[in-house]
Amino acid sequence: YLLGSVYRDLHDAPKSMEAFLDGINAADTTSTDCRYDILARLYGQKSDLLRKQSLNKLALKAEKMVYQYAVLAKDTIYMVAAQWGILGKLFALEDYQTIADKCWEVLENSKNMGVYSYSAKHLCTAVLANIELGRIEDAQKLLSIYEQHSNCVDLTNYECSFPIYYYAKGKVLTAMGQLDSAVYFFRKELCAPDWNNRQAAYRGLRMAFDKKGETDSLCKYAALQCDAVD
């Protein structure tokens, strides 16, 4: 696991994957002293590497193994993280219905296990899934839980350390017809350093200006979105 993590940090995905697979294959799951906690983390790293290669079905399969071994390890936090990880992989596969149905169950289980705040940090994916399904009221409820219980959002100025929040907020506001406010939050996401968030922000701005009927801005952000994808 440590060797794979070093290669991962050196951006050597093939050697990183090889090390994580060696760790998985070396584990004796029939032994009474099997380190299920380490196995869960090995599968977690495998899932993340597969996700980065857009191998989403394989990433989902690996994430389910994370959950299985986290349960055996009695690792509450990792168990919850794996449940949200599974829903995240389902989002990449556009299975929005399962996410919308399951997110409330995961939240309730998290509350019973005393990790509700930790679980709330992962809600933006569920917000976006509900938007895709046209479940605007559910999306609003989930976003409110994120804002009030994740400890990630400063409600005095709506600053958040996770830029995906700005996109989720903007999408909800767009669906509600509050387009000026939506543009404000999409523009906040533009300050994020990575291209994934900038691409999402351009997409959000394109949609908002399309609804506003502002052709010049629509064309501007459509072009920027295309450049970000390229």
mmCIF file of C-alpha atoms in Angstrom:
data_model
loop_
_atom_site.group_PDB
_atom_site.id
_atom_site.type_symbol
_atom_site.label_atom_id
_atom_site.label_comp_id
_atom_site.label_asym_id
_atom_site.label_seq_id
_atom_site.Cartn_x
_atom_site.Cartn_y
_atom_site.Cartn_z
ATOM 1 C CA TYR A 1 0.000 0.000 0.000
ATOM 2 C CA LEU A 2 2.769 2.446 0.907
ATOM 3 C CA LEU A 3 4.745 1.649 -2.252
ATOM 4 C CA GLY A 4 1.675 2.192 -4.407
ATOM 5 C CA SER A 5 0.982 5.479 -2.638
ATOM 6 C CA VAL A 6 4.533 6.684 -3.380
ATOM 7 C CA TYR A 7 4.156 5.837 -7.087
ATOM 8 C CA ARG A 8 0.737 7.521 -7.077
ATOM 9 C CA ASP A 9 2.249 10.712 -5.680
ATOM 10 C CA LEU A 10 4.959 10.508 -8.348
ATOM 11 C CA HIS A 11 2.174 10.323 -10.966
ATOM 12 C CA ASP A 12 3.265 6.873 -12.103
ATOM 13 C CA ALA A 13 -0.153 5.239 -12.483
ATOM 14 C CA PRO A 14 1.013 1.876 -13.936
ATOM 15 C CA LYS A 15 3.513 1.168 -11.143
ATOM 16 C CA SER A 16 1.044 2.464 -8.571
ATOM 17 C CA MET A 17 -1.675 0.112 -9.818
ATOM 18 C CA GLU A 18 0.785 -2.786 -9.915
ATOM 19 C CA ALA A 19 1.737 -2.226 -6.273
ATOM 20 C CA PHE A 20 -1.874 -1.963 -5.120
ATOM 21 C CA LEU A 21 -2.787 -5.152 -6.993
ATOM 22 C CA ASP A 22 0.224 -6.930 -5.449
ATOM 23 C CA GLY A 23 -1.106 -5.928 -2.032
ATOM 24 C CA ILE A 24 -4.604 -7.190 -2.849
ATOM 25 C CA ASN A 25 -3.284 -10.499 -4.190
ATOM 26 C CA ALA A 26 -1.004 -10.977 -1.179
ATOM 27 C CA ALA A 27 -3.868 -10.742 1.309
ATOM 28 C CA ASP A 28 -5.128 -13.954 2.936
ATOM 29 C CA THR A 29 -8.810 -13.221 3.510
ATOM 30 C CA THR A 30 -9.279 -16.598 5.217
ATOM 31 C CA SER A 31 -6.868 -15.678 7.995
ATOM 32 C CA THR A 32 -8.250 -14.510 11.327
ATOM 33 C CA ASP A 33 -5.711 -11.674 11.425
ATOM 34 C CA CYS A 34 -6.350 -10.428 7.887
ATOM 35 C CA ARG A 35 -5.960 -6.623 7.713
ATOM 36 C CA TYR A 36 -9.319 -5.816 6.215
ATOM 37 C CA ASP A 37 -8.687 -2.118 6.855
ATOM 38 C CA ILE A 38 -5.649 -2.136 4.566
ATOM 39 C CA LEU A 39 -7.511 -4.203 1.966
ATOM 40 C CA ALA A 40 -10.270 -1.599 1.930
ATOM 41 C CA ARG A 41 -7.717 1.127 1.287
ATOM 42 C CA LEU A 42 -5.977 -0.889 -1.431
ATOM 43 C CA TYR A 43 -9.270 -1.294 -3.262
ATOM 44 C CA GLY A 44 -9.977 2.391 -2.676
ATOM 45 C CA GLN A 45 -6.766 3.365 -4.437
ATOM 46 C CA LYS A 46 -7.494 0.892 -7.232
ATOM 47 C CA SER A 47 -10.964 2.386 -7.671
ATOM 48 C CA ASP A 48 -9.581 5.919 -7.817
ATOM 49 C CA LEU A 49 -6.962 5.015 -10.439
ATOM 50 C CA LEU A 50 -9.612 3.313 -12.573
ATOM 51 C CA ARG A 51 -11.891 6.348 -12.240
ATOM 52 C CA LYS A 52 -9.124 8.645 -13.464
ATOM 53 C CA GLN A 53 -8.846 6.440 -16.559
ATOM 54 C CA SER A 54 -12.640 6.715 -17.067
ATOM 55 C CA LEU A 55 -13.003 2.961 -16.479
ATOM 56 C CA ASN A 56 -16.119 3.655 -14.463
ATOM 57 C CA LYS A 57 -17.664 0.170 -14.353
ATOM 58 C CA LEU A 58 -14.416 -1.322 -13.073
ATOM 59 C CA ALA A 59 -14.049 1.572 -10.625
ATOM 60 C CA LEU A 60 -17.558 0.863 -9.310
ATOM 61 C CA LYS A 61 -16.729 -2.815 -8.854
ATOM 62 C CA ALA A 62 -13.589 -1.913 -6.896
ATOM 63 C CA GLU A 63 -15.507 0.616 -4.761
ATOM 64 C CA LYS A 64 -17.985 -2.091 -3.769
ATOM 65 C CA MET A 65 -15.034 -4.128 -2.511
ATOM 66 C CA VAL A 66 -13.947 -1.096 -0.461
ATOM 67 C CA TYR A 67 -17.325 -1.156 1.261
ATOM 68 C CA GLN A 68 -17.202 -4.931 1.797
ATOM 69 C CA TYR A 69 -13.829 -4.812 3.544
ATOM 70 C CA ALA A 70 -14.615 -1.629 5.463
ATOM 71 C CA VAL A 71 -17.609 -3.469 6.956
ATOM 72 C CA LEU A 72 -15.405 -6.417 7.912
ATOM 73 C CA ALA A 73 -12.866 -3.997 9.422
ATOM 74 C CA LYS A 74 -15.669 -2.254 11.366
ATOM 75 C CA ASP A 75 -14.299 1.046 10.026
ATOM 76 C CA THR A 76 -17.307 3.369 10.239
ATOM 77 C CA ILE A 77 -15.817 6.361 8.430
ATOM 78 C CA TYR A 78 -14.397 4.304 5.587
ATOM 79 C CA MET A 79 -17.676 2.407 5.322
ATOM 80 C CA VAL A 80 -19.590 5.656 4.832
ATOM 81 C CA ALA A 81 -16.930 7.001 2.460
ATOM 82 C CA ALA A 82 -17.276 3.852 0.365
ATOM 83 C CA GLN A 83 -21.058 4.241 0.179
ATOM 84 C CA TRP A 84 -20.641 7.758 -1.181
ATOM 85 C CA GLY A 85 -17.836 6.494 -3.398
ATOM 86 C CA ILE A 86 -20.221 3.975 -4.925
ATOM 87 C CA LEU A 87 -22.781 6.717 -5.584
ATOM 88 C CA GLY A 88 -20.041 8.856 -7.133
ATOM 89 C CA LYS A 89 -19.121 6.073 -9.551
ATOM 90 C CA LEU A 90 -22.810 5.646 -10.389
ATOM 91 C CA PHE A 91 -22.949 9.350 -11.246
ATOM 92 C CA ALA A 92 -20.178 8.837 -13.786
ATOM 93 C CA LEU A 93 -22.320 6.022 -15.233
ATOM 94 C CA GLU A 94 -25.342 8.384 -15.293
ATOM 95 C CA ASP A 95 -27.368 6.174 -12.954
ATOM 96 C CA TYR A 96 -29.021 9.191 -11.358
ATOM 97 C CA GLN A 97 -32.085 7.280 -10.183
ATOM 98 C CA THR A 98 -30.112 4.959 -7.911
ATOM 99 C CA ILE A 99 -28.226 7.909 -6.428
ATOM 100 C CA ALA A 100 -31.447 9.820 -5.756
ATOM 101 C CA ASP A 101 -32.995 6.781 -4.100
ATOM 102 C CA LYS A 102 -29.981 5.684 -2.057
ATOM 103 C CA CYS A 103 -28.596 8.996 -0.800
ATOM 104 C CA TRP A 104 -31.289 9.380 1.877
ATOM 105 C CA GLU A 105 -30.624 5.867 3.158
ATOM 106 C CA VAL A 106 -26.892 6.572 3.408
ATOM 107 C CA LEU A 107 -27.608 9.820 5.232
ATOM 108 C CA GLU A 108 -29.905 8.111 7.718
ATOM 109 C CA ASN A 109 -27.391 5.321 8.351
ATOM 110 C CA SER A 110 -24.698 7.951 8.898
ATOM 111 C CA LYS A 111 -26.849 9.712 11.469
ATOM 112 C CA ASN A 112 -27.346 6.419 13.346
ATOM 113 C CA MET A 113 -23.575 5.811 13.308
ATOM 114 C CA GLY A 114 -22.780 9.312 14.564
ATOM 115 C CA VAL A 115 -21.030 10.526 11.395
ATOM 116 C CA TYR A 116 -23.786 12.697 9.910
ATOM 117 C CA SER A 117 -21.552 15.731 9.405
ATOM 118 C CA TYR A 118 -18.928 13.649 7.614
ATOM 119 C CA SER A 119 -21.600 12.151 5.387
ATOM 120 C CA ALA A 120 -23.072 15.573 4.599
ATOM 121 C CA LYS A 121 -19.744 16.581 3.021
ATOM 122 C CA HIS A 122 -20.471 14.183 0.145
ATOM 123 C CA LEU A 123 -23.933 15.442 -0.788
ATOM 124 C CA CYS A 124 -23.162 17.565 -3.842
ATOM 125 C CA THR A 125 -23.211 14.528 -6.132
ATOM 126 C CA ALA A 126 -26.681 13.639 -4.865
ATOM 127 C CA VAL A 127 -27.801 17.249 -5.403
ATOM 128 C CA LEU A 128 -26.680 17.100 -9.030
ATOM 129 C CA ALA A 129 -28.303 13.696 -9.586
ATOM 130 C CA ASN A 130 -31.630 15.035 -8.372
ATOM 131 C CA ILE A 131 -31.296 18.056 -10.673
ATOM 132 C CA GLU A 132 -30.755 15.688 -13.610
ATOM 133 C CA LEU A 133 -34.002 13.925 -12.678
ATOM 134 C CA GLY A 134 -35.904 17.178 -12.313
ATOM 135 C CA ARG A 135 -36.330 16.650 -8.552
ATOM 136 C CA ILE A 136 -35.678 20.270 -7.695
ATOM 137 C CA GLU A 137 -37.257 20.159 -4.228
ATOM 138 C CA ASP A 138 -35.132 17.165 -3.185
ATOM 139 C CA ALA A 139 -32.043 18.873 -4.601
ATOM 140 C CA GLN A 140 -32.815 21.966 -2.506
ATOM 141 C CA LYS A 141 -33.260 19.855 0.637
ATOM 142 C CA LEU A 142 -29.967 18.043 0.113
ATOM 143 C CA LEU A 143 -28.112 21.272 -0.608
ATOM 144 C CA SER A 144 -29.541 22.777 2.582
ATOM 145 C CA ILE A 145 -28.268 19.784 4.577
ATOM 146 C CA TYR A 146 -24.837 20.271 2.990
ATOM 147 C CA GLU A 147 -24.806 23.959 3.890
ATOM 148 C CA GLN A 148 -25.989 23.461 7.454
ATOM 149 C CA HIS A 149 -24.301 20.224 8.514
ATOM 150 C CA SER A 150 -21.122 19.615 6.483
ATOM 151 C CA ASN A 151 -19.123 22.389 8.195
ATOM 152 C CA CYS A 152 -17.784 23.226 4.727
ATOM 153 C CA VAL A 153 -19.767 26.397 3.985
ATOM 154 C CA ASP A 154 -19.419 29.785 5.645
ATOM 155 C CA LEU A 155 -23.030 30.952 5.448
ATOM 156 C CA THR A 156 -22.092 34.591 6.011
ATOM 157 C CA ASN A 157 -20.559 34.791 2.526
ATOM 158 C CA TYR A 158 -21.157 31.294 1.090
ATOM 159 C CA GLU A 159 -17.457 30.565 0.826
ATOM 160 C CA CYS A 160 -16.664 26.866 0.556
ATOM 161 C CA SER A 161 -13.416 24.905 0.433
ATOM 162 C CA PHE A 162 -14.905 22.465 -2.109
ATOM 163 C CA PRO A 163 -15.623 24.170 -5.476
ATOM 164 C CA ILE A 164 -18.163 21.535 -6.498
ATOM 165 C CA TYR A 165 -20.497 23.241 -4.016
ATOM 166 C CA TYR A 166 -20.582 26.368 -6.183
ATOM 167 C CA TYR A 167 -21.571 24.272 -9.203
ATOM 168 C CA ALA A 168 -24.285 22.418 -7.278
ATOM 169 C CA LYS A 169 -25.595 25.703 -5.855
ATOM 170 C CA GLY A 170 -25.576 27.272 -9.304
ATOM 171 C CA LYS A 171 -27.427 24.314 -10.821
ATOM 172 C CA VAL A 172 -30.138 24.463 -8.152
ATOM 173 C CA LEU A 173 -30.547 28.218 -8.615
ATOM 174 C CA THR A 174 -30.696 27.789 -12.403
ATOM 175 C CA ALA A 175 -33.437 25.188 -12.027
ATOM 176 C CA MET A 176 -35.321 27.601 -9.744
ATOM 177 C CA GLY A 177 -35.029 30.408 -12.299
ATOM 178 C CA GLN A 178 -32.764 32.546 -10.091
ATOM 179 C CA LEU A 179 -30.330 33.087 -12.932
ATOM 180 C CA ASP A 180 -28.371 36.114 -11.661
ATOM 181 C CA SER A 181 -27.603 34.266 -8.428
ATOM 182 C CA ALA A 182 -26.684 31.137 -10.416
ATOM 183 C CA VAL A 183 -24.187 33.144 -12.494
ATOM 184 C CA TYR A 184 -22.645 34.490 -9.277
ATOM 185 C CA PHE A 185 -21.935 30.982 -7.956
ATOM 186 C CA PHE A 186 -20.705 29.593 -11.276
ATOM 187 C CA ARG A 187 -18.242 32.487 -11.451
ATOM 188 C CA LYS A 188 -17.004 31.658 -7.948
ATOM 189 C CA GLU A 189 -16.164 28.177 -9.227
ATOM 190 C CA LEU A 190 -13.987 29.713 -11.959
ATOM 191 C CA CYS A 191 -11.463 30.577 -9.232
ATOM 192 C CA ALA A 192 -10.795 26.871 -8.629
ATOM 193 C CA PRO A 193 -7.293 25.827 -9.755
ATOM 194 C CA ASP A 194 -8.139 22.615 -11.613
ATOM 195 C CA TRP A 195 -9.583 22.320 -15.101
ATOM 196 C CA ASN A 196 -12.447 20.024 -14.048
ATOM 197 C CA ASN A 197 -14.008 22.798 -11.977
ATOM 198 C CA ARG A 198 -13.358 25.437 -14.620
ATOM 199 C CA GLN A 199 -14.974 23.247 -17.250
ATOM 200 C CA ALA A 200 -18.013 22.750 -14.995
ATOM 201 C CA ALA A 201 -18.204 26.497 -14.333
ATOM 202 C CA TYR A 202 -18.147 27.275 -18.060
ATOM 203 C CA ARG A 203 -20.896 24.712 -18.608
ATOM 204 C CA GLY A 204 -22.987 26.222 -15.842
ATOM 205 C CA LEU A 205 -22.496 29.767 -17.157
ATOM 206 C CA ARG A 206 -23.400 28.639 -20.664
ATOM 207 C CA MET A 207 -26.670 27.139 -19.401
ATOM 208 C CA ALA A 208 -27.511 30.157 -17.264
ATOM 209 C CA PHE A 209 -26.916 32.680 -20.056
ATOM 210 C CA ASP A 210 -28.839 30.472 -22.468
ATOM 211 C CA LYS A 211 -31.853 30.703 -20.151
ATOM 212 C CA LYS A 212 -31.293 34.439 -19.718
ATOM 213 C CA GLY A 213 -31.293 34.835 -23.501
ATOM 214 C CA GLU A 214 -27.947 36.648 -23.499
ATOM 215 C CA THR A 215 -26.475 35.384 -26.758
ATOM 216 C CA ASP A 216 -23.046 37.044 -26.531
ATOM 217 C CA SER A 217 -22.326 35.585 -23.098
ATOM 218 C CA LEU A 218 -23.770 32.229 -24.164
ATOM 219 C CA CYS A 219 -21.368 32.059 -27.128
ATOM 220 C CA LYS A 220 -18.447 33.191 -24.976
ATOM 221 C CA TYR A 221 -18.871 30.473 -22.360
ATOM 222 C CA ALA A 222 -19.771 27.805 -24.903
ATOM 223 C CA ALA A 223 -16.420 28.477 -26.595
ATOM 224 C CA LEU A 224 -14.561 28.454 -23.282
ATOM 225 C CA GLN A 225 -16.228 25.172 -22.335
ATOM 226 C CA CYS A 226 -15.104 23.615 -25.626
ATOM 227 C CA ASP A 227 -11.534 24.870 -25.058
ATOM 228 C CA ALA A 228 -11.541 23.421 -21.532
ATOM 229 C CA VAL A 229 -12.650 20.021 -22.848
ATOM 230 C CA ASP A 230 -9.956 20.065 -25.547
#
